[in-house]
XYZ file of C-alpha atoms in Angstrom:
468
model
C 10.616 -42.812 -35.456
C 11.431 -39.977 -37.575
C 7.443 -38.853 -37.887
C 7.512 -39.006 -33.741
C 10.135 -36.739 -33.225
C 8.343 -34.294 -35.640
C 5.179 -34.794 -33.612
C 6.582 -34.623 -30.601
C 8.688 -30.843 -31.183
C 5.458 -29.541 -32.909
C 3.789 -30.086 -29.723
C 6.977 -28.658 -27.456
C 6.387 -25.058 -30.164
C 2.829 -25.243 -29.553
C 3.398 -25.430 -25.538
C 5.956 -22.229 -25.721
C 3.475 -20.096 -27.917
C 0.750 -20.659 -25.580
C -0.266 -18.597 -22.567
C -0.656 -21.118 -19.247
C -4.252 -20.491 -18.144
C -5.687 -21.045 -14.184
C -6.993 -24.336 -14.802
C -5.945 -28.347 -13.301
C -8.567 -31.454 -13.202
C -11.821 -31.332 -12.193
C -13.991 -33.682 -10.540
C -16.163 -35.578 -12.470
C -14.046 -34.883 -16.092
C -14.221 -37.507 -18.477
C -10.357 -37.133 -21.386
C -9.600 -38.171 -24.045
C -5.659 -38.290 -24.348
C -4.144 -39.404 -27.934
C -0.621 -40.225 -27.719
C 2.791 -41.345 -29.200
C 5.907 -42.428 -28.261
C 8.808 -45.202 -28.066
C 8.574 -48.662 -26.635
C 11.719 -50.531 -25.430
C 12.249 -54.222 -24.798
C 13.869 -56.030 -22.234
C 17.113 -57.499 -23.791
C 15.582 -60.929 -23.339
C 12.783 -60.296 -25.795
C 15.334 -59.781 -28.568
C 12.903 -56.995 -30.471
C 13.805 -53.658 -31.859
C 12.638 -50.278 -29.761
C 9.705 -49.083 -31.631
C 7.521 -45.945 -31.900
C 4.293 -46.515 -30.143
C 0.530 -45.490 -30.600
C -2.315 -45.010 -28.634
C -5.270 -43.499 -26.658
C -6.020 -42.882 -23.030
C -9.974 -42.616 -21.693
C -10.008 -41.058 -18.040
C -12.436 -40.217 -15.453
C -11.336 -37.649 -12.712
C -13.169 -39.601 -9.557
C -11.536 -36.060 -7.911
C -8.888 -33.505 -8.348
C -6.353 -35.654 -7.288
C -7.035 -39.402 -8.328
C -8.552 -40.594 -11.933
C -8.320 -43.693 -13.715
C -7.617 -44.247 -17.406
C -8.242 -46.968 -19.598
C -5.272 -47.281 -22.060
C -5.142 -48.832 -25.434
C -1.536 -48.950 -27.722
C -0.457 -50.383 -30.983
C 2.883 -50.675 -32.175
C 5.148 -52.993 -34.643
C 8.452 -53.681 -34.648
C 11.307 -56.577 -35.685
C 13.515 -59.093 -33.617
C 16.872 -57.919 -33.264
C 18.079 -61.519 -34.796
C 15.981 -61.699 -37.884
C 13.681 -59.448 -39.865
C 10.359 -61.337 -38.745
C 7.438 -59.028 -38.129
C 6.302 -58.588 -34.299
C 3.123 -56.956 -33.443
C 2.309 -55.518 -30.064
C -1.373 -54.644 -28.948
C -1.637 -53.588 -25.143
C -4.752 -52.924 -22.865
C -4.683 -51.927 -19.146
C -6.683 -49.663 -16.699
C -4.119 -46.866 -14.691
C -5.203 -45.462 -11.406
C -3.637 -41.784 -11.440
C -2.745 -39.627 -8.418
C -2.370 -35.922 -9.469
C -0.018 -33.968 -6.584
C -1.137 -30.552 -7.788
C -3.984 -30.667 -9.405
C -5.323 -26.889 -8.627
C -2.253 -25.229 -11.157
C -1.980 -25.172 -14.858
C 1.482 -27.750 -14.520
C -0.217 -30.613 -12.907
C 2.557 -33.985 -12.119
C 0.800 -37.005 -10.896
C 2.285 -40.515 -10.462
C 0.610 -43.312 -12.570
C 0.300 -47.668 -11.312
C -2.054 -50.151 -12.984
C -2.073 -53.515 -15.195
C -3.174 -55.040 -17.811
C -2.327 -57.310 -20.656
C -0.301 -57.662 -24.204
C -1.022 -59.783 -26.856
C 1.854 -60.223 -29.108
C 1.477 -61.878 -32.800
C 3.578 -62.411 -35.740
C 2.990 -60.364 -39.074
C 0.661 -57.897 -39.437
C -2.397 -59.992 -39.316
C -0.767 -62.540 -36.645
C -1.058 -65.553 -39.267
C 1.806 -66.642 -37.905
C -0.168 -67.305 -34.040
C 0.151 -65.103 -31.028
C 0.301 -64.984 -27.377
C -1.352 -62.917 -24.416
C 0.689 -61.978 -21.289
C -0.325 -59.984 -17.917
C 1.332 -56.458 -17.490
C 1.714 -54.097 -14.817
C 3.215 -50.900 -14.844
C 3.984 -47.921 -12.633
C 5.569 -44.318 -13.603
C 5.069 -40.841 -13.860
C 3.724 -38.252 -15.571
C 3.433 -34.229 -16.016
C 0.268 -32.038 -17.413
C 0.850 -28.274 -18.945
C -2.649 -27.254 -19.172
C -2.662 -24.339 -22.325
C -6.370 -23.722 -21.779
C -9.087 -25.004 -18.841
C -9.471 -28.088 -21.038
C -6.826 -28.934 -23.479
C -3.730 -29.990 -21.879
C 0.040 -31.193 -23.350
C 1.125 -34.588 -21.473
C 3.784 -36.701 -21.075
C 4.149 -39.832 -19.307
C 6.905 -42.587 -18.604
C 6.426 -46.026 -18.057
C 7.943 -49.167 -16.359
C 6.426 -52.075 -17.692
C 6.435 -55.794 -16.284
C 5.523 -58.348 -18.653
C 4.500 -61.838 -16.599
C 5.753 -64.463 -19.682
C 3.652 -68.035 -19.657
C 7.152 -69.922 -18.680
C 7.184 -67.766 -15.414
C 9.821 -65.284 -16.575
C 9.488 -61.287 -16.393
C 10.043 -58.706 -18.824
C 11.082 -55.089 -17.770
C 10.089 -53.012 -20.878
C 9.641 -49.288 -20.883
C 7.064 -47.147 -22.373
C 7.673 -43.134 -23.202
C 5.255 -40.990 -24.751
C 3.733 -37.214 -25.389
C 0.117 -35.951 -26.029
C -2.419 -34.664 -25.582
C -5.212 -34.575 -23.552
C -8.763 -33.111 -23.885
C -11.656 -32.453 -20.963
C -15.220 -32.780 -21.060
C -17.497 -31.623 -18.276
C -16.524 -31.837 -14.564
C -16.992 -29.188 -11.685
C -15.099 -25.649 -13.476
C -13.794 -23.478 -10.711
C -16.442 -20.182 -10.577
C -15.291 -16.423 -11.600
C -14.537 -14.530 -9.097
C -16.141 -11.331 -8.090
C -15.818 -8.075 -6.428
C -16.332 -4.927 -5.336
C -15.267 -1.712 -3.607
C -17.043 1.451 -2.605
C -15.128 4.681 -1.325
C -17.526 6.748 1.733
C -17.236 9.711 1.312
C -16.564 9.487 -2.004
C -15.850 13.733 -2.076
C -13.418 14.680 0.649
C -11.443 17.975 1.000
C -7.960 18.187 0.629
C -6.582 16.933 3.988
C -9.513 15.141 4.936
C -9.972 10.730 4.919
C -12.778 8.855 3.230
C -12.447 4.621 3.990
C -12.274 2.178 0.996
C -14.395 -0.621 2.185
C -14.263 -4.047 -0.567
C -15.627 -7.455 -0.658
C -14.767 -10.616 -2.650
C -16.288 -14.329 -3.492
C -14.536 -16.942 -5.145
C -11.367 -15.672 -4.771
C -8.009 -16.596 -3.032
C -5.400 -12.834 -3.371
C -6.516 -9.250 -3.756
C -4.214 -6.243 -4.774
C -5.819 -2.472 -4.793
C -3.432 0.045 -6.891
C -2.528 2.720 -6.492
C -0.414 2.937 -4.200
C -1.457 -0.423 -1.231
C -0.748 -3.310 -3.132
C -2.116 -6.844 -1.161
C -4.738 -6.696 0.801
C -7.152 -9.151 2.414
C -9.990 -10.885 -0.020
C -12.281 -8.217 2.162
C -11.309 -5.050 4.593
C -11.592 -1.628 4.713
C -8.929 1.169 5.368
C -8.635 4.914 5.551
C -6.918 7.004 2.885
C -6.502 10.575 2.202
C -5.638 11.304 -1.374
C -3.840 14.254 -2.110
C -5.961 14.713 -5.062
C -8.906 13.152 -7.535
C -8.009 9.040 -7.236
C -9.363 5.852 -8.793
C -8.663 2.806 -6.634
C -9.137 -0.026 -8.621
C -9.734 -3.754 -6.964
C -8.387 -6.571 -8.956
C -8.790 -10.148 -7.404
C -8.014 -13.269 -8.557
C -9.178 -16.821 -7.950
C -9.351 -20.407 -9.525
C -11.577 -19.109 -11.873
C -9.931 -15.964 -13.401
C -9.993 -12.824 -12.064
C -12.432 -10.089 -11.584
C -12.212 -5.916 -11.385
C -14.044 -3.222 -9.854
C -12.950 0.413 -8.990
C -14.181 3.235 -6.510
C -13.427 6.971 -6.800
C -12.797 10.008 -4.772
C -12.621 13.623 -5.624
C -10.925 16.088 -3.620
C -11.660 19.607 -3.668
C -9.232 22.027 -2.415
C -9.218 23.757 0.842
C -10.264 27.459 0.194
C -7.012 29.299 1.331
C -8.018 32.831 3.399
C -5.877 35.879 2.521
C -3.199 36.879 5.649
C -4.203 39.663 8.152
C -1.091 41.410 10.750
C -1.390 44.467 12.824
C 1.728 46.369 13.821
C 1.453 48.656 16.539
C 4.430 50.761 18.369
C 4.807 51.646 22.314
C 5.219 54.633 23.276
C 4.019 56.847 19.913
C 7.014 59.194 21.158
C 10.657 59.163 22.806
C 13.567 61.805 23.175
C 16.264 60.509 20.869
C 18.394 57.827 22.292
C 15.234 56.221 24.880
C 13.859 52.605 23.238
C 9.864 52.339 22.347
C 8.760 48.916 21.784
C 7.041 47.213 18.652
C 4.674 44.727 18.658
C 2.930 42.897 15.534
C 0.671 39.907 15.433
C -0.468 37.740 12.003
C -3.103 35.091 11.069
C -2.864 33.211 7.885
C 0.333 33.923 7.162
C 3.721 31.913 7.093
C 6.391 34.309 7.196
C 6.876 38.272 8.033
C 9.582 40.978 7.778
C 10.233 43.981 9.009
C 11.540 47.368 8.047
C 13.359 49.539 8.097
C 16.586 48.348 9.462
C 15.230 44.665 11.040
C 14.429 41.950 8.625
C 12.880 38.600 8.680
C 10.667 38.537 12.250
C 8.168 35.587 13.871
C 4.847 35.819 12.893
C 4.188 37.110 16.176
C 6.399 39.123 18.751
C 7.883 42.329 19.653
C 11.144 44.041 19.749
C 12.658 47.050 21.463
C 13.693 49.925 18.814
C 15.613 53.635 19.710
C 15.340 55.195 16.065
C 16.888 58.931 15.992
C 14.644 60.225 13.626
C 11.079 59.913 13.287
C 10.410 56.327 11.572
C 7.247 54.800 9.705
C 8.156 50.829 10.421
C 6.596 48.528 7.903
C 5.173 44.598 8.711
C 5.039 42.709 5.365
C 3.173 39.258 5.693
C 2.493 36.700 3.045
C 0.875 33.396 3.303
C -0.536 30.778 1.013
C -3.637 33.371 0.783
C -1.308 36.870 -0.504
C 0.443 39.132 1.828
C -0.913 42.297 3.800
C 1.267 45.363 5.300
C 0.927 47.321 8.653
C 2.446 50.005 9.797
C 3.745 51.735 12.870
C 5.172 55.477 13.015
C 7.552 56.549 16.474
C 7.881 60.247 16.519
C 11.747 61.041 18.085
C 11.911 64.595 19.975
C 15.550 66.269 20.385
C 17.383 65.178 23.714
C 16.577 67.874 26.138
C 19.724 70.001 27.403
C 21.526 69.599 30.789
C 19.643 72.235 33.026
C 21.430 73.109 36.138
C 19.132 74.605 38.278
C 18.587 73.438 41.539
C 15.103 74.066 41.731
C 14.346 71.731 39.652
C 14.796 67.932 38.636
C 18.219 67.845 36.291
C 18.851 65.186 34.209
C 22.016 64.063 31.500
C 21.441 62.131 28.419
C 24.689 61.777 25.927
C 24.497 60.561 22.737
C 27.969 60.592 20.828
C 28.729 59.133 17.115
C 32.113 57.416 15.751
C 33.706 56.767 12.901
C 34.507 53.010 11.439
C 36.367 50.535 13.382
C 37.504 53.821 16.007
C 37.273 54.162 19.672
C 38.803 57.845 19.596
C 35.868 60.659 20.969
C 35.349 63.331 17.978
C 36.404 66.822 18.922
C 32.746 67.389 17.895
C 31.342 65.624 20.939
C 34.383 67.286 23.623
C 31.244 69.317 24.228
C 28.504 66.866 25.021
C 31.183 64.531 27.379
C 32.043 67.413 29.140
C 28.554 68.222 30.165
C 28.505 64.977 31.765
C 31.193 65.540 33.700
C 30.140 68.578 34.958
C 27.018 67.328 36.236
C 28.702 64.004 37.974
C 31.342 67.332 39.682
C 28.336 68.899 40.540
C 26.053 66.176 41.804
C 28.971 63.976 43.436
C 26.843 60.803 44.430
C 25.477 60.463 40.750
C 26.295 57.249 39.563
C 26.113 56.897 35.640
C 26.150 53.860 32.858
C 27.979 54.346 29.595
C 26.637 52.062 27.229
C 28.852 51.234 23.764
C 27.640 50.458 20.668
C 28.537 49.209 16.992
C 27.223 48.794 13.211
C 26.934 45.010 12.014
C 30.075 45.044 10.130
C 32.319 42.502 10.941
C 31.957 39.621 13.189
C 30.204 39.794 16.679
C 33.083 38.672 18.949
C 35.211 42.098 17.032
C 32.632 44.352 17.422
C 31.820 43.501 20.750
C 35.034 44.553 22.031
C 34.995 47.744 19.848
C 31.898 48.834 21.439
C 33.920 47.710 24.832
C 36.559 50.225 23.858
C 33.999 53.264 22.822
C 32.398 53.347 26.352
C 35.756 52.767 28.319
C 37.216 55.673 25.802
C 34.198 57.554 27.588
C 34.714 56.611 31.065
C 38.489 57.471 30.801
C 37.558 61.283 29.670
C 35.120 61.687 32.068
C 37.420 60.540 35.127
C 40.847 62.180 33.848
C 39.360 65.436 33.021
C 37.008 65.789 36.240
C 38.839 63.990 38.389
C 35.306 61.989 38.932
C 35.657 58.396 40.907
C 35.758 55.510 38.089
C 33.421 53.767 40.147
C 30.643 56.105 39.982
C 30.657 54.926 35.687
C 29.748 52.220 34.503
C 30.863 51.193 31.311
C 29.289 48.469 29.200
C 29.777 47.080 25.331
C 26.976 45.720 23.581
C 28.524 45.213 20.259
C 26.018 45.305 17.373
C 23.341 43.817 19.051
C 21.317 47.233 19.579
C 20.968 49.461 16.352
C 18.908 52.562 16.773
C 19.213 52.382 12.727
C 19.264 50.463 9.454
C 22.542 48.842 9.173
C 21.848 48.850 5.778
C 22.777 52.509 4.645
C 26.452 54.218 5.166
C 24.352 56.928 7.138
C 22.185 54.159 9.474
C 25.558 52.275 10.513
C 26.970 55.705 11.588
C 24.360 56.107 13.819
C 24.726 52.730 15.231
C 28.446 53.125 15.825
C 28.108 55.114 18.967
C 27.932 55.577 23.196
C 24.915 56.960 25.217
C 24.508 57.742 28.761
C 20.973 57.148 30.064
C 18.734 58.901 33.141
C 21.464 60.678 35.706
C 19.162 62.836 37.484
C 18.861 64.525 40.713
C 16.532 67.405 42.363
């Protein structure tokens, strides 16, 4: 018994080192299946439980039901005397195998038979033949598509001569071995990519076919698919796809590839272009700027970060040369734009002709209070609204970009009331003939970048009072 346990965990190691294969039964396999294991007696029989020996031949009629014919020795001793019994055992098993397709195969076993049971080893002392059947189980690990570790388990019923029945029980481990019989075919495959050179951004369809096979996985990147398909894909660069499929009889590999060439990127183009070329100081000219290939734009002085396309109104007091800088994937490109500025022309009084009044006046920070500076220039407006009494006139107020807007919108509130208020207590002129309005920071004339731009932004201007 000592020798079958040995046996036995030698086979157990070999079934751990070994890799489990894709295989089962096959139709039309003939095995051979050596085995060993213990034999125990019903308690009537009175004999020791004894290690038992043997050999299975099979036939797989299909994958699911064979037949064996089984042959065992084995010797043992009464369990009330020391007499030699001998046990030789023949029967035919009809097998039913419940998965026969995987490489763990259990099947359930029935059959019969017969025993012939002597004394001593060469049965001088007479023997005796008695009918068997059996039914049980057993479980298949197959290590390779032929050689298989097995295991079975037996109850055995022994018909005695004086009409009595034995319930013995048979365990054992093996091995078995198959010859011939219908082996699953290799897969096989393939997959083609059309086009198979796209540029970047463009699709190309994978298109793949399979025989013999049950799953298909394409990497990278899809996983599962059908055993045949196509899809589209759109690599962002050079790919393999690779096509592995797998079936009863292994598993077979193909690949397809696609190169992508990049898109050529063109360089950015803008024009800038400025409307009118010329205004008196304090009027507004307009700029407008277009851009192709290009993702972002900026523009100076004074303005900053722009659309790509647009325009914006502008009242510089100096003659400016306004810059568009572009880039794009492609490089950047510059435009520019020059507005000339011309001196405000003076208040002319003369009735002959058409008079007009412009005022432009300048602050200090965070102050509403008219410079002495600029008594001069406020009180030219007033003289013309004396002298032209249904004049009507808007004071506009204006701020640098310090501070926040709600603040500075008020301030520039403050500036062109501060203007309004001279102009009505010094000339006496009706407050409803001004109009004065704040627009905070919202309309430089300059870069609010420089101490001397954001002076010229803090200011008030009168626009357009003109009569003939």
């Amino acid at each position: 018994m000592k020798k079958l346990s040995t046996w036995i965990m030698t086979l157990a190691a070999v079934c751990l080192m070994a890799a489990p294969a894709a295989a089962g039964e096959r139709a039309g396999a003939v095995s051979l299946s050596p085995f060993a294991g213990g034999y125990t007696f019903d308690g009537a029989e009175h004999l020791k439980t004894a290690p038992v020996y043997g050999l299975r031949i099979g036939y797989d009629v299909t994958d699911n039901f064979g037949v064996e014919l089984v042959g065992s020795y084995l010797a043992t001793k009464g369990t009330r005397s020391d007499r030699s019994i001998n046990v030789l055992s023949y029967r035919l098993d009809l097998l039913y195998n419940m998965l026969p397709d995987g490489p763990l195969v259990p099947y359930l076993a029935i059959g019969g038979g017969a025993n012939t049971k002597g004394h001593g080893s060469s049965y001088e002392g007479g023997s005796n033949t008695d009918a068997t059947a059996n039914a049980g189980l057993g479980l298949k690990y197959f290590l390779t598509d032929s050689i298989a570790l097995r295991g079975d388990a037996r109850q055995l019923f022994i018909f005695e001569r004086h009409n009595s029945i034995m319930y013995n029980w048979e365990y054992t481990a093996g091995l078995t071995f198959l010859f011939g019989g219908k082996t699953a075919s290799a897969p096989s495959s393939s997959i083609s990519a059309v086009p198979g050179a796209i540029a970047s951004g463009e699709t190309a369809t994978l298109s793949w076919t399979s025989k013999d096979a049950t799953s298909c996985d394409i990497q990278p990147g899809i996983g599962a698919v059908n055993t045949q398909g196509s899809m589209t894909v759109s690599p962002a660069a050079d790919t393999s796809y690779y096509l592995s499929c797998t079936g009863p009889g292994g598993t077979s590999n193909s690949s397809a590839n696609i190169t992508v060439a990049a898109q050529a990127v063109s360089a950015p183009t803008s024009s800038l272009s400025v409307t009118p070329a010329s205004v008196t100081r304090g009027e507004t000219a307009t700029l407008n700027w277009s851009s192709q290939n290009a993702t972002s734009c900026e523009l100076q002085p004074g303005i900053g970060r722009v659309e790509t396309l647009g325009s914006k109104e502008i009242s510089p007091v100096a003659d400016t040369s306004y810059t568009l800088n572009c880039s794009g994937p492609g490089g950047t490109t510059t435009s520019r734009a020059n507005v000339s500025v011309v001196a405000a022309r003076p208040v002319v009084l003369s009735p002959e002709k058409e008079e007009t009044v412009n005022l432009l006046i300048e602050f200090d920070f965070d102050k509403s209070v008219i410079k002495p500076e600029f008594y001069q220039n406020v009180d030219a407006v007033g003289e013309f609204m004396q002298k032209y009494p249904t004049v009507a006139i808007t004071v506009e107020g204006h701020t640098d970009s310090v501070g926040n807007n709600a603040y500075n919108q008020k301030l520039s509130q403050r500036r062109a009331q501060a203007v309004k208020k001279y102009i009505v207590d010094k000339f006496g002129i009706d407050a409803k003939r001004i109009k004065a309005i704040g627009h905070g920071e919202t309309k430089p004339i300059d870069t609010n970048k420089t101490a001397e731009g954001r002076y010229h932004n803090r200011r008030v201007q009168a626009y357009h009072a003109a009569v003939k």
